[in-house]
Coordinates of C-alpha atoms and ligand atoms in Angstrom, one line a residue:
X1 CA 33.6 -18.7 3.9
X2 CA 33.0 -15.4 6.0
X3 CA 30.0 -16.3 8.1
X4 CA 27.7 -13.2 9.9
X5 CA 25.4 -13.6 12.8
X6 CA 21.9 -12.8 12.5
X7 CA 19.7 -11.5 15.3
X8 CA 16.1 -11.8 14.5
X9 CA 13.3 -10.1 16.4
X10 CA 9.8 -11.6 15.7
X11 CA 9.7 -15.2 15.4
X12 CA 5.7 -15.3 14.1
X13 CA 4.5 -15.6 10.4
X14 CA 7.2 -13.7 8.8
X15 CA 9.8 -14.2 11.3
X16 CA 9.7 -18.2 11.0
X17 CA 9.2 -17.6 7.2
X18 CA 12.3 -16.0 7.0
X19 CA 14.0 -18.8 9.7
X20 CA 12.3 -21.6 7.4
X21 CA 14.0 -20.3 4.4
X22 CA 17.5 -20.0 5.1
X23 CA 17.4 -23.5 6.0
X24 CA 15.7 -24.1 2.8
X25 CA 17.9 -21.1 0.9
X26 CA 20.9 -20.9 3.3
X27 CA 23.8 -22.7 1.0
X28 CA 22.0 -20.7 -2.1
X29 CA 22.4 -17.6 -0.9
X30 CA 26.0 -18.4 0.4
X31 CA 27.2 -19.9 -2.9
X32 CA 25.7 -16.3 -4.6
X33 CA 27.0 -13.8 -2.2
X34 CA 30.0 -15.6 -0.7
X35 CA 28.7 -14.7 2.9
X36 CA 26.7 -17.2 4.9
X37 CA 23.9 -15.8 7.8
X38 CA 23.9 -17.7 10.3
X39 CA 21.2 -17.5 12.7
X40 CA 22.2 -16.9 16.3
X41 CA 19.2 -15.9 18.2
X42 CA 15.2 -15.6 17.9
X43 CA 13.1 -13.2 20.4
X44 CA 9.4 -14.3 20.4
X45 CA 6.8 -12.6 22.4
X46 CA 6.1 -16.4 23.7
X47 CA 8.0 -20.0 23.3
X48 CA 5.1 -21.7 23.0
X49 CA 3.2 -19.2 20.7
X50 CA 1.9 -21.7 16.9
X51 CA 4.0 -20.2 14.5
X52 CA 3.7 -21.4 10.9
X53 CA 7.1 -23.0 10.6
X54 CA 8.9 -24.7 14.2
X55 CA 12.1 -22.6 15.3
X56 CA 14.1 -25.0 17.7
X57 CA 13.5 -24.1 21.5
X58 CA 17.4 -23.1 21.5
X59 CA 17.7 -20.2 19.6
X60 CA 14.2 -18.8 21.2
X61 CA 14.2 -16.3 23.6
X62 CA 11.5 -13.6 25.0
X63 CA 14.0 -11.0 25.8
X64 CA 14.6 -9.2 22.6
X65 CA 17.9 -7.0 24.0
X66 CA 19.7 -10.7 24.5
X67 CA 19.3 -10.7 21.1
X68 CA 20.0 -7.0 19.3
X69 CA 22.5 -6.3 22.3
X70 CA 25.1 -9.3 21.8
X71 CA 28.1 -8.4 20.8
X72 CA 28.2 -11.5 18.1
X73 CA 25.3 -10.5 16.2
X74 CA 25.9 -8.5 13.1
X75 CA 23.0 -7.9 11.6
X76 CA 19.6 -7.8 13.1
X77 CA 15.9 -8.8 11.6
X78 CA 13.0 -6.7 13.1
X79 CA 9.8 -8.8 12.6
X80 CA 7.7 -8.1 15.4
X81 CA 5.3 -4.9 13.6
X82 CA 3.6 -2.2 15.7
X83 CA 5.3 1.5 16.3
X84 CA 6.3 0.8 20.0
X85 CA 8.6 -2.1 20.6
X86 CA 9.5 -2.4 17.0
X87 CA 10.5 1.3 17.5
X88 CA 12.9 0.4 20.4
X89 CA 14.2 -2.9 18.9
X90 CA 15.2 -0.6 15.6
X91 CA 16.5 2.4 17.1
X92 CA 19.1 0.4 20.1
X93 CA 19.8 -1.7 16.6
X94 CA 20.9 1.3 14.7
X95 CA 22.8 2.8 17.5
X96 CA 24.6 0.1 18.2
X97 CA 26.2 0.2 14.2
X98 CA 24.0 -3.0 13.6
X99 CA 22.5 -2.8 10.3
X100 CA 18.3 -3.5 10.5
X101 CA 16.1 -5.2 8.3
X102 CA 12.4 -4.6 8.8
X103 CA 8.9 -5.3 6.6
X104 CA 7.2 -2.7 9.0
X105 CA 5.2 0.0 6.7
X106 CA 3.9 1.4 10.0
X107 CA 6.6 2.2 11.6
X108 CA 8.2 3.8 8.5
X109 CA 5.3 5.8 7.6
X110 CA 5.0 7.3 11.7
X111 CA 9.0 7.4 12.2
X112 CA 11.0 7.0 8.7
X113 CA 13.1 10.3 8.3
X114 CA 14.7 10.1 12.2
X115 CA 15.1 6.3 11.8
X116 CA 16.9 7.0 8.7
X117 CA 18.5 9.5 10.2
X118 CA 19.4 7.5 13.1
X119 CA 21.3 4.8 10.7
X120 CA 23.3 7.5 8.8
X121 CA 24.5 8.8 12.4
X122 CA 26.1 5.3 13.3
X123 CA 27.0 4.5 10.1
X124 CA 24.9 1.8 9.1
X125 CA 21.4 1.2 6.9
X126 CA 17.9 0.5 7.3
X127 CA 16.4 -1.9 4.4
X128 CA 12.6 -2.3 3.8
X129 CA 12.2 -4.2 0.7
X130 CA 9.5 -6.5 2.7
X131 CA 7.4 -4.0 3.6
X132 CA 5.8 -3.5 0.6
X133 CA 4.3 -5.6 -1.6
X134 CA 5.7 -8.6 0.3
X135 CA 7.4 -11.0 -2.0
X136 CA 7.7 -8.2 -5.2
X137 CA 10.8 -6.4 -5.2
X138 CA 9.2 -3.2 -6.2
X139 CA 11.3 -1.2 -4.3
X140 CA 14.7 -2.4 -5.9
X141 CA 13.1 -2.0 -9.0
X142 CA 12.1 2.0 -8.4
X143 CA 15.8 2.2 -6.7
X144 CA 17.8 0.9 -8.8
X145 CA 15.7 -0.9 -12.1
X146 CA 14.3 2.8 -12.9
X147 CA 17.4 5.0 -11.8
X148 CA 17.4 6.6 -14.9
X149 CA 13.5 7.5 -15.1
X150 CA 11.3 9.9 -13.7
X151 CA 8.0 7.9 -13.0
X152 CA 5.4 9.4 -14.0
X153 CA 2.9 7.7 -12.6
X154 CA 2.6 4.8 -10.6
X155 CA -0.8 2.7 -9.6
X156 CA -0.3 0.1 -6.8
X157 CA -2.9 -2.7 -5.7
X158 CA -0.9 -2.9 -2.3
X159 CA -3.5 -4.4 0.1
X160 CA -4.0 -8.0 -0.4
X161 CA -7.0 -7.8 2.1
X162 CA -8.7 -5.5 0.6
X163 CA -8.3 -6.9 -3.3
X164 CA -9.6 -10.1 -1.9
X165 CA -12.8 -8.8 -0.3
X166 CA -13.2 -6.8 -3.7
X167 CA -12.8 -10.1 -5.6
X168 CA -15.2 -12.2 -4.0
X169 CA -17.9 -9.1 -3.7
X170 CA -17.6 -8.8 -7.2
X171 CA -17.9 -12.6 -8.3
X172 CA -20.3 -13.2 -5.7
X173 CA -22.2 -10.2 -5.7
X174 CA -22.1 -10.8 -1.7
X175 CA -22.2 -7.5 0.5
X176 CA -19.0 -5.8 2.1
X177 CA -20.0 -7.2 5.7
X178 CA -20.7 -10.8 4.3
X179 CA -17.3 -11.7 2.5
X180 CA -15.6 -9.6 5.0
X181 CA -17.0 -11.8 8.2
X182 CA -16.4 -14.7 6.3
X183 CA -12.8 -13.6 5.3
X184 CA -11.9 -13.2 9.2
X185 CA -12.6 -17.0 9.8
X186 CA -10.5 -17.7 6.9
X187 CA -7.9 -15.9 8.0
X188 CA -7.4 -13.6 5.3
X189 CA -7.9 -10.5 6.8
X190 CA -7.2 -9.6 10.6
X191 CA -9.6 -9.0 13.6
X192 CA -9.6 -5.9 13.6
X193 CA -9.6 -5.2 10.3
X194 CA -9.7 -1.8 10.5
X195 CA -6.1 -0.7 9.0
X196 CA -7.0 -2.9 5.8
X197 CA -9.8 -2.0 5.2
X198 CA -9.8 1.5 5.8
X199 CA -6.6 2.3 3.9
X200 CA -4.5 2.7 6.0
X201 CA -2.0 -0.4 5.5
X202 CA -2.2 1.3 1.6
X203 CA -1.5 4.4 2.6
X204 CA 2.0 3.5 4.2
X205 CA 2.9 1.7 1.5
X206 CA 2.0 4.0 -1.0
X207 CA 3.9 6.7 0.8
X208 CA 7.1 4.4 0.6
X209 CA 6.4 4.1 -2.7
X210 CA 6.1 7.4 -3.8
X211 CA 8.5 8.6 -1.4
X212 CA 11.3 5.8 -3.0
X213 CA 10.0 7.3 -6.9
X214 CA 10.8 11.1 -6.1
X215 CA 13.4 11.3 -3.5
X216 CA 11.3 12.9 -1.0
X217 CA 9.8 11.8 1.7
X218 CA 5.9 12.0 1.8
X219 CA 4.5 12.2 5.3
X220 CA 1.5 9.8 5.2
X221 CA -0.7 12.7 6.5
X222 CA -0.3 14.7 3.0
X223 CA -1.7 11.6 1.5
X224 CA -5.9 11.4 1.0
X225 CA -7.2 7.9 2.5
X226 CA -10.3 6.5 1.9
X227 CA -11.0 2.4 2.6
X228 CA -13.5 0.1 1.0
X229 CA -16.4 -0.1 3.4
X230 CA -18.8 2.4 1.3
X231 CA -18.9 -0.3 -1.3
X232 CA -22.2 -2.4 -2.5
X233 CA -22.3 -5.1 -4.6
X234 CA -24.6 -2.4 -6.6
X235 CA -21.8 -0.1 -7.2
X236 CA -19.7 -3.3 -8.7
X237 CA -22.6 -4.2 -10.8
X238 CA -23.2 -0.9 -12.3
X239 CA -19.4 -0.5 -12.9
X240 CA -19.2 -3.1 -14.6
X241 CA -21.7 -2.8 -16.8
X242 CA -20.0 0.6 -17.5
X243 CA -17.4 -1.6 -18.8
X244 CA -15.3 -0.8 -15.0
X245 CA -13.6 -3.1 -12.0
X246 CA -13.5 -1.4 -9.0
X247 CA -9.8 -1.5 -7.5
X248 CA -8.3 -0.3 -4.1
X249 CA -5.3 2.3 -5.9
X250 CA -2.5 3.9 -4.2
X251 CA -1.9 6.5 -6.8
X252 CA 1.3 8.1 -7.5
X253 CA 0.9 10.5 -10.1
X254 CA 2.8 13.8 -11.6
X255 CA 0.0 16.2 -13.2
X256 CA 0.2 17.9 -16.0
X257 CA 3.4 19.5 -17.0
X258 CA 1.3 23.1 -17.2
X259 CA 1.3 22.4 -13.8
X260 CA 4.2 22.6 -13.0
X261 CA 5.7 26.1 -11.3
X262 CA 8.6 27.3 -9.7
X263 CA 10.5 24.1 -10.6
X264 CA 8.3 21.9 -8.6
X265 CA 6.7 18.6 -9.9
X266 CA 3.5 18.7 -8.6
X267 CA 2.3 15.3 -7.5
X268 CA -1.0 13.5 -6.7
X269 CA -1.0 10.9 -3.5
X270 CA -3.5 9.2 -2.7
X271 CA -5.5 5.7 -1.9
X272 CA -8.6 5.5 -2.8
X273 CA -11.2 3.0 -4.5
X274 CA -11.4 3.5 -8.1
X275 CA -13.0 2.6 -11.3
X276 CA -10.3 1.2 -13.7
X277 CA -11.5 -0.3 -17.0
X278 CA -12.2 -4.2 -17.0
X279 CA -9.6 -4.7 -19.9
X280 CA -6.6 -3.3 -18.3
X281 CA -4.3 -5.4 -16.7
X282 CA -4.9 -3.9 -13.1
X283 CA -8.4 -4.9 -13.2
X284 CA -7.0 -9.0 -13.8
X285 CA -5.3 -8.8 -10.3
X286 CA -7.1 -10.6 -8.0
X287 CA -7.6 -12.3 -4.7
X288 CA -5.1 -11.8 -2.4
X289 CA -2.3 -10.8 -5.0
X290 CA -0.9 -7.1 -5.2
X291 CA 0.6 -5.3 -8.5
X292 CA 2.2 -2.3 -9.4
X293 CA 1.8 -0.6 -12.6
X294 CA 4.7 2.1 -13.0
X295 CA 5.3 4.4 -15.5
X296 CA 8.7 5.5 -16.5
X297 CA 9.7 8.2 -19.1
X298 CA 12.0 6.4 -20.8
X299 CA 11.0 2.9 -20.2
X300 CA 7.5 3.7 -20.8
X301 CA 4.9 1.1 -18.7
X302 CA 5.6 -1.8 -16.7
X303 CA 3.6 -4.1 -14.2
X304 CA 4.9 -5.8 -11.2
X305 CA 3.0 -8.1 -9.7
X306 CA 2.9 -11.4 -6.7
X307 CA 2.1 -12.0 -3.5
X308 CA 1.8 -9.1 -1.5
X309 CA 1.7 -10.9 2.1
X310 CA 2.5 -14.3 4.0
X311 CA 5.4 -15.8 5.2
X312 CA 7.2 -17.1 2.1
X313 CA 6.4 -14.1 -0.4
X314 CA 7.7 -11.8 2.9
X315 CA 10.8 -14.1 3.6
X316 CA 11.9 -13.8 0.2
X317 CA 12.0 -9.9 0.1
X318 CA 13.9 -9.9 4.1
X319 CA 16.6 -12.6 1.9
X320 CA 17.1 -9.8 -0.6
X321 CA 17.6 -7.5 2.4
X322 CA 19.8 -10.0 4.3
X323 CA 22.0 -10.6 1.0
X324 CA 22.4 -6.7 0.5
X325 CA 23.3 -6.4 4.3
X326 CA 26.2 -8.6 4.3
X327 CA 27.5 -7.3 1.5
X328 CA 27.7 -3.8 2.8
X329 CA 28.7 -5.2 6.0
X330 CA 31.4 -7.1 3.8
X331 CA 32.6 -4.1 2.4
X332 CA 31.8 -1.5 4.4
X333 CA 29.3 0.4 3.0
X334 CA 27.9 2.8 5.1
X335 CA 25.4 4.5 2.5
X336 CA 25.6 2.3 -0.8
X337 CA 21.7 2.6 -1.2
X338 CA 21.1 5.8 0.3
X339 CA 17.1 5.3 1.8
X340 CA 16.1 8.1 0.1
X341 CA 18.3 10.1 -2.4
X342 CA 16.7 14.0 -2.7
X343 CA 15.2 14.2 -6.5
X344 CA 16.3 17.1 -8.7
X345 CA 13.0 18.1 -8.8
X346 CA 11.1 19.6 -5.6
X347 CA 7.6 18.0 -5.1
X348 CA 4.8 19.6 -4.1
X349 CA 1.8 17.1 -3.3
X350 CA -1.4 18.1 -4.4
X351 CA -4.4 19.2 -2.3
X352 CA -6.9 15.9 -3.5
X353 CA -9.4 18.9 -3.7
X354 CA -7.4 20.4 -6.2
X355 CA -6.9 16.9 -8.1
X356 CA -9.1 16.6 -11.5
X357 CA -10.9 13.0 -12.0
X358 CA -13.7 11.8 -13.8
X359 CA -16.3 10.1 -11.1
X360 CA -19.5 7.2 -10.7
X361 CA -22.2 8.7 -8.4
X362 CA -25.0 6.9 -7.2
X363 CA -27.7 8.5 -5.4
X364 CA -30.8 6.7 -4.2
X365 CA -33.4 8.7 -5.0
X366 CA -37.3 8.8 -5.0
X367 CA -38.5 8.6 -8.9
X368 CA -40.7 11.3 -9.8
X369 CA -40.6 14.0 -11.9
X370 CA -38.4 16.5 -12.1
X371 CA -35.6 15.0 -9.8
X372 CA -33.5 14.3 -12.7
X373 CA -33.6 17.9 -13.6
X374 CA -32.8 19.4 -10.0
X375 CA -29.5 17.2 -9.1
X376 CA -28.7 17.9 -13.4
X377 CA -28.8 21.8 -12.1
X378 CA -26.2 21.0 -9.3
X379 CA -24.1 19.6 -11.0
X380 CA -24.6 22.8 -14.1
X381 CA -24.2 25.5 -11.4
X382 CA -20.8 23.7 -10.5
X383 CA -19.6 23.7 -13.7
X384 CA -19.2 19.8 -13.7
X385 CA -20.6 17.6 -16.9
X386 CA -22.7 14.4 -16.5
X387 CA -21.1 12.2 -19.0
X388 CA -24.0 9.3 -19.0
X389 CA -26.8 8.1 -16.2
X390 CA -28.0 5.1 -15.5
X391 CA -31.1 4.3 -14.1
X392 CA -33.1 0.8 -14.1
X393 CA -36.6 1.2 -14.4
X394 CA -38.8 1.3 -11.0
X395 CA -41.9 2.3 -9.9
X396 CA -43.2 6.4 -9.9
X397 CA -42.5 6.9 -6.0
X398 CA -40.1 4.2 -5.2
X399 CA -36.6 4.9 -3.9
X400 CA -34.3 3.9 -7.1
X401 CA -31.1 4.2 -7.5
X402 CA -29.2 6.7 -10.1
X403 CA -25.8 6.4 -11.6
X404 CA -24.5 9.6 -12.9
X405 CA -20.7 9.6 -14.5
X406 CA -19.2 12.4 -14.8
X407 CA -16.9 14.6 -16.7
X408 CA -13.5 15.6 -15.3
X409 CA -13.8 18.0 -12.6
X410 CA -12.1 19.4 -9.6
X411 CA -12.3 16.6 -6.3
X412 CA -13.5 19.7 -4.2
X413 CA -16.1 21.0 -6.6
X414 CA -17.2 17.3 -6.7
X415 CA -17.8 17.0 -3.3
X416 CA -19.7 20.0 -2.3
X417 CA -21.9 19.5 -5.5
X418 CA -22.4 16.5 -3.9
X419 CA -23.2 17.8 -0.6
X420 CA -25.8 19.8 -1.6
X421 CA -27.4 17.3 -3.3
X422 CA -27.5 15.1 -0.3
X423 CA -29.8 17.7 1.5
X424 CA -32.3 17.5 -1.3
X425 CA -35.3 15.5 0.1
X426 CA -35.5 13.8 -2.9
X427 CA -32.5 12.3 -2.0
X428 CA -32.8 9.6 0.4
X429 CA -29.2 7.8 1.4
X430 CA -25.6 9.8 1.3
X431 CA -24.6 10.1 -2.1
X432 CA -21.8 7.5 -3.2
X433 CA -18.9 8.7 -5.3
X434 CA -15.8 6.8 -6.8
X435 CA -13.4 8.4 -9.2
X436 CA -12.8 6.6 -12.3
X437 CA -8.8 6.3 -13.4
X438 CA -8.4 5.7 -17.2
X439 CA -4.7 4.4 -16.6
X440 CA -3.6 5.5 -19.6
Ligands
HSE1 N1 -2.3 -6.7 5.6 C1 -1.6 -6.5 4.4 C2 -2.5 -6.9 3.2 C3 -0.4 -7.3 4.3 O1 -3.6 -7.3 3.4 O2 -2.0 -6.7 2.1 C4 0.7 -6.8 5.2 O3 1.1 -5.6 4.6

């Protein structure tokens, strides 16, 4: 049986993931694509570093060119994350014919086109399947499962951190800081947690996403972050008695068709924390699992949805990768799956300002009269309609809080109604303001 040489970079969680499942996988994979990998070399930052699964001490090495650089290896793993050395390790890959398999969101969303770029100029491909969603092969399933659909809208849970801390806030009622502290010490969210938790990690992946769904690469800075810190165990409470979860989204979605002009689809991008109704499926994800919920025009709705990080649910996605690789190698295939194949349609991504959503407000505010009526006349003078409010009964001078939804308005004309009603003295804490997706 043809055997090819695999160089991997990163020997940590994912990297001895992937190591620990061709042993486990090895002979599967060979007996289904008639190629076996066989690993030649591992560079680690250290030999002694813990790493989840035990790589024997002879195929480690710290020097990561011994590894991309020898002439033997065929096909190279990069597993090491970050922009800088994961940048080198890819690009000397690349240039040296050497097809790359990465799980690095990061580095695609700061470098994609030119690394892309970089494999079409020696003749070789970049494959990326790991890095989103770990262990769901949502992007083979927007490559090739929906070739034949535009998607029309597409809703990821991408960031396992965040959907955990959501999760236990909401069963618990515990506060942001609380579950997050305590998720640290379990180890299922980083120190740091800064890229999680403000949206960032999502808004990589969602770019990938929606960049794989139209056939146009969406720079991540044309897509609208915003994390989970501004949430309260209040805001879950009244959501949900609204009949609402509240969900970390990466949105993909085409507005309306009277949008559309001069040909162009135009498309909203964005990661934010929204209100999704408590019976769709979406709102069922939880803990650390990740789901995608994509919308094709002729398939109509589908869900996918596992394990969005950790070593296994990663390995499996580089195994795809790995399996693809050889065979192109095989055969050679220098662009069978084309990274990303330009759309008929030209896409235009949508100021979020210019995006229409329903929303949940709360304001804290002092009850007495006649408060009601002034942030009401805000709202009227903005054009934007108060759908129902929601406020538990206090006492005649305390600081409550008030729950406003709202009718479908404008983002902008949201948020400056909403910045003139924080500089009402009646209002006592910056207004907080979620938009509410229906899904449907
Ligand atoms: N940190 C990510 C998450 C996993 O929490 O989902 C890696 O992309």
């Amino acid at each position: 049986m043809e055997v090819l040489n695999l160089g991997m970079v990163g020997g940590g969680t994912v990297g001895s993931g992937v190591f620990h499942a061709l042993q486990q996988n090895g002979a599967l994979l060979a007996a289904r694509i008639g190629i076996r990998i066989h690993v030649r070399k591992v560079a680690v930052k250290s030999v002694e570093e813990p790493r989840p699964y035990p790589i024997p001490r002879r195929f480690l090495t710290t020097n990561w060119r011994e590894v991309v650089e020898d002439p033997q290896v065929q096909l190279v793993t990069e597993l090491v994350g970050g922009t800088t050395v994961a940048r080198e390790v890819v690009e000397t890959a690349l240039r040296l014919g050497k097809p790359v398999i990465t799980a690095n969101k990061a580095l695609l969303s700061a470098h994609g086109p030119a690394l892309f770029a970089e494999a079409e100029r020696h003749g070789t491909n970049l494959y990326f399947e790991a890095s989103v969603c770990g262990g769901i092969p949502i992007l083979k399933a927007l490559r090739e499962g929906f070739v034949g659909n535009r998607v029309t809208a597409l809703y990821g849970i991408v960031n396992g951190t965040c959907n955990y801390i959501l999760t236990r806030m909401t069963q618990e009622r515990a506060d942001f800081q609380t579950v997050l502290r305590e998720a640290q010490q379990e180890g299922y969210a980083e120190t740091p947690p800064d890229l999680d938790i403000d949206g960032h990690d999502a808004q990589h992946k969602t770019g990938i996403l929606a960049s794989l769904a139209h056939g146009h690469w969406i720079p991540a800075d044309y897509i609208a972050v915003e994390g989970i810190r501004a949430i309260t165990p209040l805001d879950l409470q009244f959501a949900a008695q609204l009949g609402y979860t509240i969900k970390l989204l990466g949105i993909v979605k085409q507005l309306k068709e009277r949008a559309r002009h001069q040909g162009e689809v135009p498309l909203q991008v964005s990661v934010y924390p929204a209100l999704v109704p408590s019976d769709h499926v979406l709102a069922r994800v939880q803990g650390v699992y990740n789901a995608v919920f994509v919308r094709g025009d002729v398939v109509g709705d589908t869900l996918f949805y596992g394990r969005g990080a950790g070593k296994d649910a990663t390995a499996s996605a580089v195994l795809s990768d790995l399996a693809d690789a050889a065979l192109d190698v095989r055969l050679g295939t220098r662009r069978r799956r084309p990274a990303f194949v330009k759309g008929p349609d030209a896409v235009r991504v949508v100021p979020l300002d210019d995006v229409v959503s329903r929303s949940f407000v709360r304001l804290s505010v002092i009850d007495q009269p006649g408060v009601l009526a002034r942030i009401a006349a805000v709202f009227g003078r903005a054009r934007i309609g108060i759908a129902s409010v929601i406020q538990p009964e206090g006492h005649t001078g305390e600081v409550v809080p008030l729950i406003l939804m709202l009718h479908e308005a404008p983002d902008g004309a949201v948020r400056k109604a909403l910045d003139r009603i924080a500089r009402l003295p009646v209002v006592k804490a910056p207004p907080v303001r979620f938009r509410v997706e229906s899904l449907t």
